[in-house]
Tab-separated table of C-alpha atoms in Angstrom:
chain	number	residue	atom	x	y	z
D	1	UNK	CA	99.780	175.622	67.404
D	2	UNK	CA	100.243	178.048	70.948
D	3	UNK	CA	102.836	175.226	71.858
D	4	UNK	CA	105.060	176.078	68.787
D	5	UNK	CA	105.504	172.239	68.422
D	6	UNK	CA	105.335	169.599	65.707
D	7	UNK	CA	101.846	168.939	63.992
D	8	UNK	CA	100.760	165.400	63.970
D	9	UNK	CA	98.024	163.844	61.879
D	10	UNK	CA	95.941	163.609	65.026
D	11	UNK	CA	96.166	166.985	65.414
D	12	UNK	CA	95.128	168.027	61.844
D	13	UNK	CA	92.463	165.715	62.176
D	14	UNK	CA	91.720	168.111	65.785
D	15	UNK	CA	91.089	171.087	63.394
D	16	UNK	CA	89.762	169.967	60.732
D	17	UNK	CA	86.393	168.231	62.425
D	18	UNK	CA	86.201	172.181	64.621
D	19	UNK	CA	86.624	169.544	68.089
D	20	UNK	CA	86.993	171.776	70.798
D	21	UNK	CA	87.457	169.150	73.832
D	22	UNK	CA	89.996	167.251	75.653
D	23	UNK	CA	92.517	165.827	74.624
D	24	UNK	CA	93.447	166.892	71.393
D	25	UNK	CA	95.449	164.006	70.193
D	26	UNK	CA	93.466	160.998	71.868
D	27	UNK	CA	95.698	158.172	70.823
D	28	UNK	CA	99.361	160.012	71.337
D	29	UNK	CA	97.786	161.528	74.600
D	30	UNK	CA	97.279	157.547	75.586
D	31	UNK	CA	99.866	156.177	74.030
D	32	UNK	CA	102.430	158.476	76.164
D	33	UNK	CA	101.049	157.168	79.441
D	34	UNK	CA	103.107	154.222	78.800
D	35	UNK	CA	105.792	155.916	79.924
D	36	UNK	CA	104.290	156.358	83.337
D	37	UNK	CA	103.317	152.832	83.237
D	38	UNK	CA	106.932	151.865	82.928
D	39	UNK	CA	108.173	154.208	85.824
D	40	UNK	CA	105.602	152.669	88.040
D	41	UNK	CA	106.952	149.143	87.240
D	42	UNK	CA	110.549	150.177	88.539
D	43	UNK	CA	109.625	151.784	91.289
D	44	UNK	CA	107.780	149.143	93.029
D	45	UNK	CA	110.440	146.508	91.749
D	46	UNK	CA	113.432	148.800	93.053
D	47	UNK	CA	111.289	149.971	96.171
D	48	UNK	CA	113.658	149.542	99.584
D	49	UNK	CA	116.545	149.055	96.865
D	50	UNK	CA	117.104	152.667	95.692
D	51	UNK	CA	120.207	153.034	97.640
D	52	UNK	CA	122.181	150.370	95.383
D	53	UNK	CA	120.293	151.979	92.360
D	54	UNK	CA	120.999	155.305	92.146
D	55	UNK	CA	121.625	155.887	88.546
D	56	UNK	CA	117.932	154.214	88.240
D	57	UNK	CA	116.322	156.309	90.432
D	58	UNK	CA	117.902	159.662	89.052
D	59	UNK	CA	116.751	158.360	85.402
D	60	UNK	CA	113.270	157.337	86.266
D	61	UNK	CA	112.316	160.848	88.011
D	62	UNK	CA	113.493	162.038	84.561
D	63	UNK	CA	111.510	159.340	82.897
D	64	UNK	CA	108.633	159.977	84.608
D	65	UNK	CA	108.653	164.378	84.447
D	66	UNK	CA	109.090	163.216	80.393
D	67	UNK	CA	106.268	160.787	80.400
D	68	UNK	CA	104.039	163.489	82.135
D	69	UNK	CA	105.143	166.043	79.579
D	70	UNK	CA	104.398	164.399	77.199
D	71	UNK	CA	100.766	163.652	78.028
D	72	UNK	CA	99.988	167.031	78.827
D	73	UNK	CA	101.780	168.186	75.416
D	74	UNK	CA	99.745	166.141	73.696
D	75	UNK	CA	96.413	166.670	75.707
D	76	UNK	CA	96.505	170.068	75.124
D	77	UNK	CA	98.354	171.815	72.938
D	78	UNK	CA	98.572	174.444	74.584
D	79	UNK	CA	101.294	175.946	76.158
D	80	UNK	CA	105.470	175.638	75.408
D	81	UNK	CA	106.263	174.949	78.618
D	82	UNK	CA	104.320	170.999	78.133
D	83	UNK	CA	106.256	170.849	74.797
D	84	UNK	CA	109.373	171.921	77.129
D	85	UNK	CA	108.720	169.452	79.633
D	86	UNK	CA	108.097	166.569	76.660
D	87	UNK	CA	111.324	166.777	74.881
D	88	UNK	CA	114.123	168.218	77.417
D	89	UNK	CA	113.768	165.512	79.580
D	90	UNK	CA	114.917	163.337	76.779
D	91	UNK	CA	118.038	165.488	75.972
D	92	UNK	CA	118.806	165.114	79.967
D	93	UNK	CA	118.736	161.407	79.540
D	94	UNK	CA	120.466	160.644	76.726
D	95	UNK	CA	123.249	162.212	77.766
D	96	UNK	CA	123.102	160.924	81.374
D	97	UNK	CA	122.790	157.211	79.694
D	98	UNK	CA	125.480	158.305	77.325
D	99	UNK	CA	127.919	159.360	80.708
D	100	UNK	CA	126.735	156.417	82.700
D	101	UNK	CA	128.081	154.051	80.201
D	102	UNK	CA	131.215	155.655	79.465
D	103	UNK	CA	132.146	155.496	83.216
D	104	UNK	CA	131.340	151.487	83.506
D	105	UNK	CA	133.846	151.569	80.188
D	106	UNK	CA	136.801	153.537	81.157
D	107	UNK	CA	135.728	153.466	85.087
D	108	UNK	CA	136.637	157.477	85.667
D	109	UNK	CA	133.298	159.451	86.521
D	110	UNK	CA	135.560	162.725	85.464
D	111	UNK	CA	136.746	161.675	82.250
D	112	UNK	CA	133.570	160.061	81.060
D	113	UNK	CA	131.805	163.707	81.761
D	114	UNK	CA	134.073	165.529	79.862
D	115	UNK	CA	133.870	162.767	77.000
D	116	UNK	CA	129.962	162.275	77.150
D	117	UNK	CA	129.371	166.575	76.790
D	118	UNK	CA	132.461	166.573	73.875
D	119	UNK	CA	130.691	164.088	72.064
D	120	UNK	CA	127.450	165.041	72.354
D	121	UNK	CA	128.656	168.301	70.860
D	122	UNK	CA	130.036	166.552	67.854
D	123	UNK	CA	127.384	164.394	67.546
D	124	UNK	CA	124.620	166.723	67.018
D	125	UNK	CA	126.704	169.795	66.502
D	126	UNK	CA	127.339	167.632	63.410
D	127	UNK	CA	124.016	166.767	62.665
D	128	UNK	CA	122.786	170.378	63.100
D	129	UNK	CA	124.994	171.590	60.933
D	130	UNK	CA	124.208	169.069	58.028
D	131	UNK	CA	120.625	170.097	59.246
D	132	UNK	CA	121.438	173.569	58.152
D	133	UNK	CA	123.298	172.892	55.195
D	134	UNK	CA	120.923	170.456	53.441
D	135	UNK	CA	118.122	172.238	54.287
D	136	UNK	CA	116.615	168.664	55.463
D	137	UNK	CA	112.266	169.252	56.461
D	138	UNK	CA	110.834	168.975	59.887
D	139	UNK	CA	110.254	165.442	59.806
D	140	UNK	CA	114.173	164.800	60.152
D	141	UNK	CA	113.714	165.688	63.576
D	142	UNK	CA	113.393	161.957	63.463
D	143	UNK	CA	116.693	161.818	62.540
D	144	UNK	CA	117.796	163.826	65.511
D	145	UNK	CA	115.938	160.741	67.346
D	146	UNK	CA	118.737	158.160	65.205
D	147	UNK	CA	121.797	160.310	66.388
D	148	UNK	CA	120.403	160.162	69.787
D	149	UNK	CA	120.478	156.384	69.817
D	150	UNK	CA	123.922	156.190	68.212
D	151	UNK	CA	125.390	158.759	70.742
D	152	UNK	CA	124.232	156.006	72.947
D	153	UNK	CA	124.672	153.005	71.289
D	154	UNK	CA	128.636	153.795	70.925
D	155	UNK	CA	129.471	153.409	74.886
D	156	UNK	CA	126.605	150.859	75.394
D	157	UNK	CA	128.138	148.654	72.969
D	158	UNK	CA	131.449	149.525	73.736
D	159	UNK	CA	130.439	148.357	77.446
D	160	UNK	CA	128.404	145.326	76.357
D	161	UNK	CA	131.857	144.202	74.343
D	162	UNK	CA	134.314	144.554	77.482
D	163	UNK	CA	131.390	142.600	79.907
D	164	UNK	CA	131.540	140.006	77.017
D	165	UNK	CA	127.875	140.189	75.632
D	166	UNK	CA	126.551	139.362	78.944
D	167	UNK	CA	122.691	139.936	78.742
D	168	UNK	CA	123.232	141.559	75.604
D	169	UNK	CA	119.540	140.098	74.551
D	170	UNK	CA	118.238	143.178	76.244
D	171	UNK	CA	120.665	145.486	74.231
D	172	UNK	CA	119.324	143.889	70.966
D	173	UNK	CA	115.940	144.540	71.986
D	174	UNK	CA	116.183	148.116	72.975
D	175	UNK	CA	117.614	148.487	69.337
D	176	UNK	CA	115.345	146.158	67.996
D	177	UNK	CA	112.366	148.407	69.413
D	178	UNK	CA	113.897	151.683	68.870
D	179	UNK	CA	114.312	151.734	65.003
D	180	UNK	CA	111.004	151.149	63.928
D	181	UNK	CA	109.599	153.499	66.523
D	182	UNK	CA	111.742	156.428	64.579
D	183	UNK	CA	109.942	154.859	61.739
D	184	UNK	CA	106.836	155.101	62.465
D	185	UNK	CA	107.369	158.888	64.094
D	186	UNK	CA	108.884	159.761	60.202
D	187	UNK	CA	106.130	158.275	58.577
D	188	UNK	CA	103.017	159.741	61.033
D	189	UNK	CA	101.721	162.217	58.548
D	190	UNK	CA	101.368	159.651	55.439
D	191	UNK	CA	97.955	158.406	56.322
D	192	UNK	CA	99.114	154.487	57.005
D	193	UNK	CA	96.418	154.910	59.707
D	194	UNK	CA	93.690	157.013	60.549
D	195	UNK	CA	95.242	157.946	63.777
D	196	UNK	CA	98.617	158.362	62.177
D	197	UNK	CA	101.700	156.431	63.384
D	198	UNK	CA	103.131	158.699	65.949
D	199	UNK	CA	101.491	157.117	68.827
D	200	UNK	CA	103.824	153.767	67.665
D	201	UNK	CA	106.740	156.129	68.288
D	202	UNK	CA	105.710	156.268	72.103
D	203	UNK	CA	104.531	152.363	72.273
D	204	UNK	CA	108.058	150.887	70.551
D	205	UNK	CA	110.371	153.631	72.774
D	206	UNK	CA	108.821	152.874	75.909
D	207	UNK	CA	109.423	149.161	74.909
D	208	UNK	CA	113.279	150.318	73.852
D	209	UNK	CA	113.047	152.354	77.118
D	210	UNK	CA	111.977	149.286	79.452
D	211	UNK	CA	114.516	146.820	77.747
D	212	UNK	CA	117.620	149.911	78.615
D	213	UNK	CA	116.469	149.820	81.935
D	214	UNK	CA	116.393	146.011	82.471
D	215	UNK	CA	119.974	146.219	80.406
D	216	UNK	CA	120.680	149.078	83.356
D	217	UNK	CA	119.270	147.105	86.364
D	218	UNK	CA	121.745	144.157	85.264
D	219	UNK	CA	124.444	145.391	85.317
D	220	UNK	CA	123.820	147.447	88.559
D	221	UNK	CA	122.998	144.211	90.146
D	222	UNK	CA	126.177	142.147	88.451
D	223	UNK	CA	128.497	145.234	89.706
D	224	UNK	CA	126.664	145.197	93.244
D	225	UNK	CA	127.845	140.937	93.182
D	226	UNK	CA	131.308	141.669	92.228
D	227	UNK	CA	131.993	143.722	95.419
């Protein structure tokens, strides 16, 4: 592909029926929209409230140059600067989350920087090298997707233990949501559907993705109380 990026089933099936239109992946082009969808949602329920939700409103720009990424990534297949735009934004987030939590846990902005980057070296400095060493196939980028979530999960839990579980249903849900969405990305070129299974990846994370935020916009709000 001119993007240099991951082939999907839909785009195999792009090629093989000599398509030339738009888009080029119909249901991952959709299916990424959701994304957008989501960022629209928090916007008008944060609007006038952005000041007490800063952390939101940083994370759903990023959420929302991702979810436009990815569409045009998907659309078109054409150029490595939409492939750019569909997975940095993620690596931007994941630590942000990842430093956002470990500042609500140990409640110094300085040392949860330092610890969030240190971390996220070992965790997929690790993984990469494993990577390298096992000489694992392209579809464990998935796997990169799983120590994502754990580099995550480990302050967000942490966190969710010291607050005492409170609205910890939204926790389990972003979990819930997230590991069959890696599923369904690993499995996308077995044939379980026509359209392939990647556009489940987008559909489940933007479900894990809503539930995070919700998670986020709690305790924001429970913080905002205790002042």
């Amino acid at each position: 592909m001119p993007d240099k990026g991951p082939i999907y089933l839909e785009t195999v099936h792009y090629h093989q029926s000599g398509a030339t239109g738009w888009p080029v992946e119909p249901w991952n082009t959709l299916s990424s929209l959701l994304f957008i969808v989501i960022v629209g949602y928090w916007v008008i329920k944060l609007w006038g409230q952005f000041r007490h939700f800063r952390f939101m409103g940083y994370a759903l720009v990023v959420l929302c140059i991702g979810g436009l990424g990815g569409f045009l990534y998907h659309s078109f297949r054409s150029d490595v600067i939409y492939l750019f735009m569909d997975w940095f934004p993620i690596v931007i987030l994941t630590i942000s989350v990842a430093f956002w939590f470990t500042g609500r846990l140990i409640g110094h902005w300085g040392w949860a920087l330092l610890l969030s980057l240190i971390s996220y070296v070992v965790f997929f400095g690790g993984f990469a090298g494993i990577h390298e060493w096992l000489g694992l196939p392209r579809r464990s980028i998935s796997l990169g997707y799983v120590i994502a979530g754990l580099y995550i999960a480990t302050p967000l839990l942490l966190y969710l233990k010291k607050t005492a579980f409170c609205h910890g249903r939204w926790v389990l849900g972003a979990i819930g949501f997230f590991l069959p969405a890696v599923f369904f990305r690993s499995v996308d070129m077995e044939g379980w559907l026509p359209m392939g299974t990647h556009f489940l990846w987008h559909v489940l994370g933007a479900v894990a993705t809503h539930c995070l935020l919700y998670y986020t916009f709690l305790t924001q709000s429970d913080v905002r109380r205790s002042l």
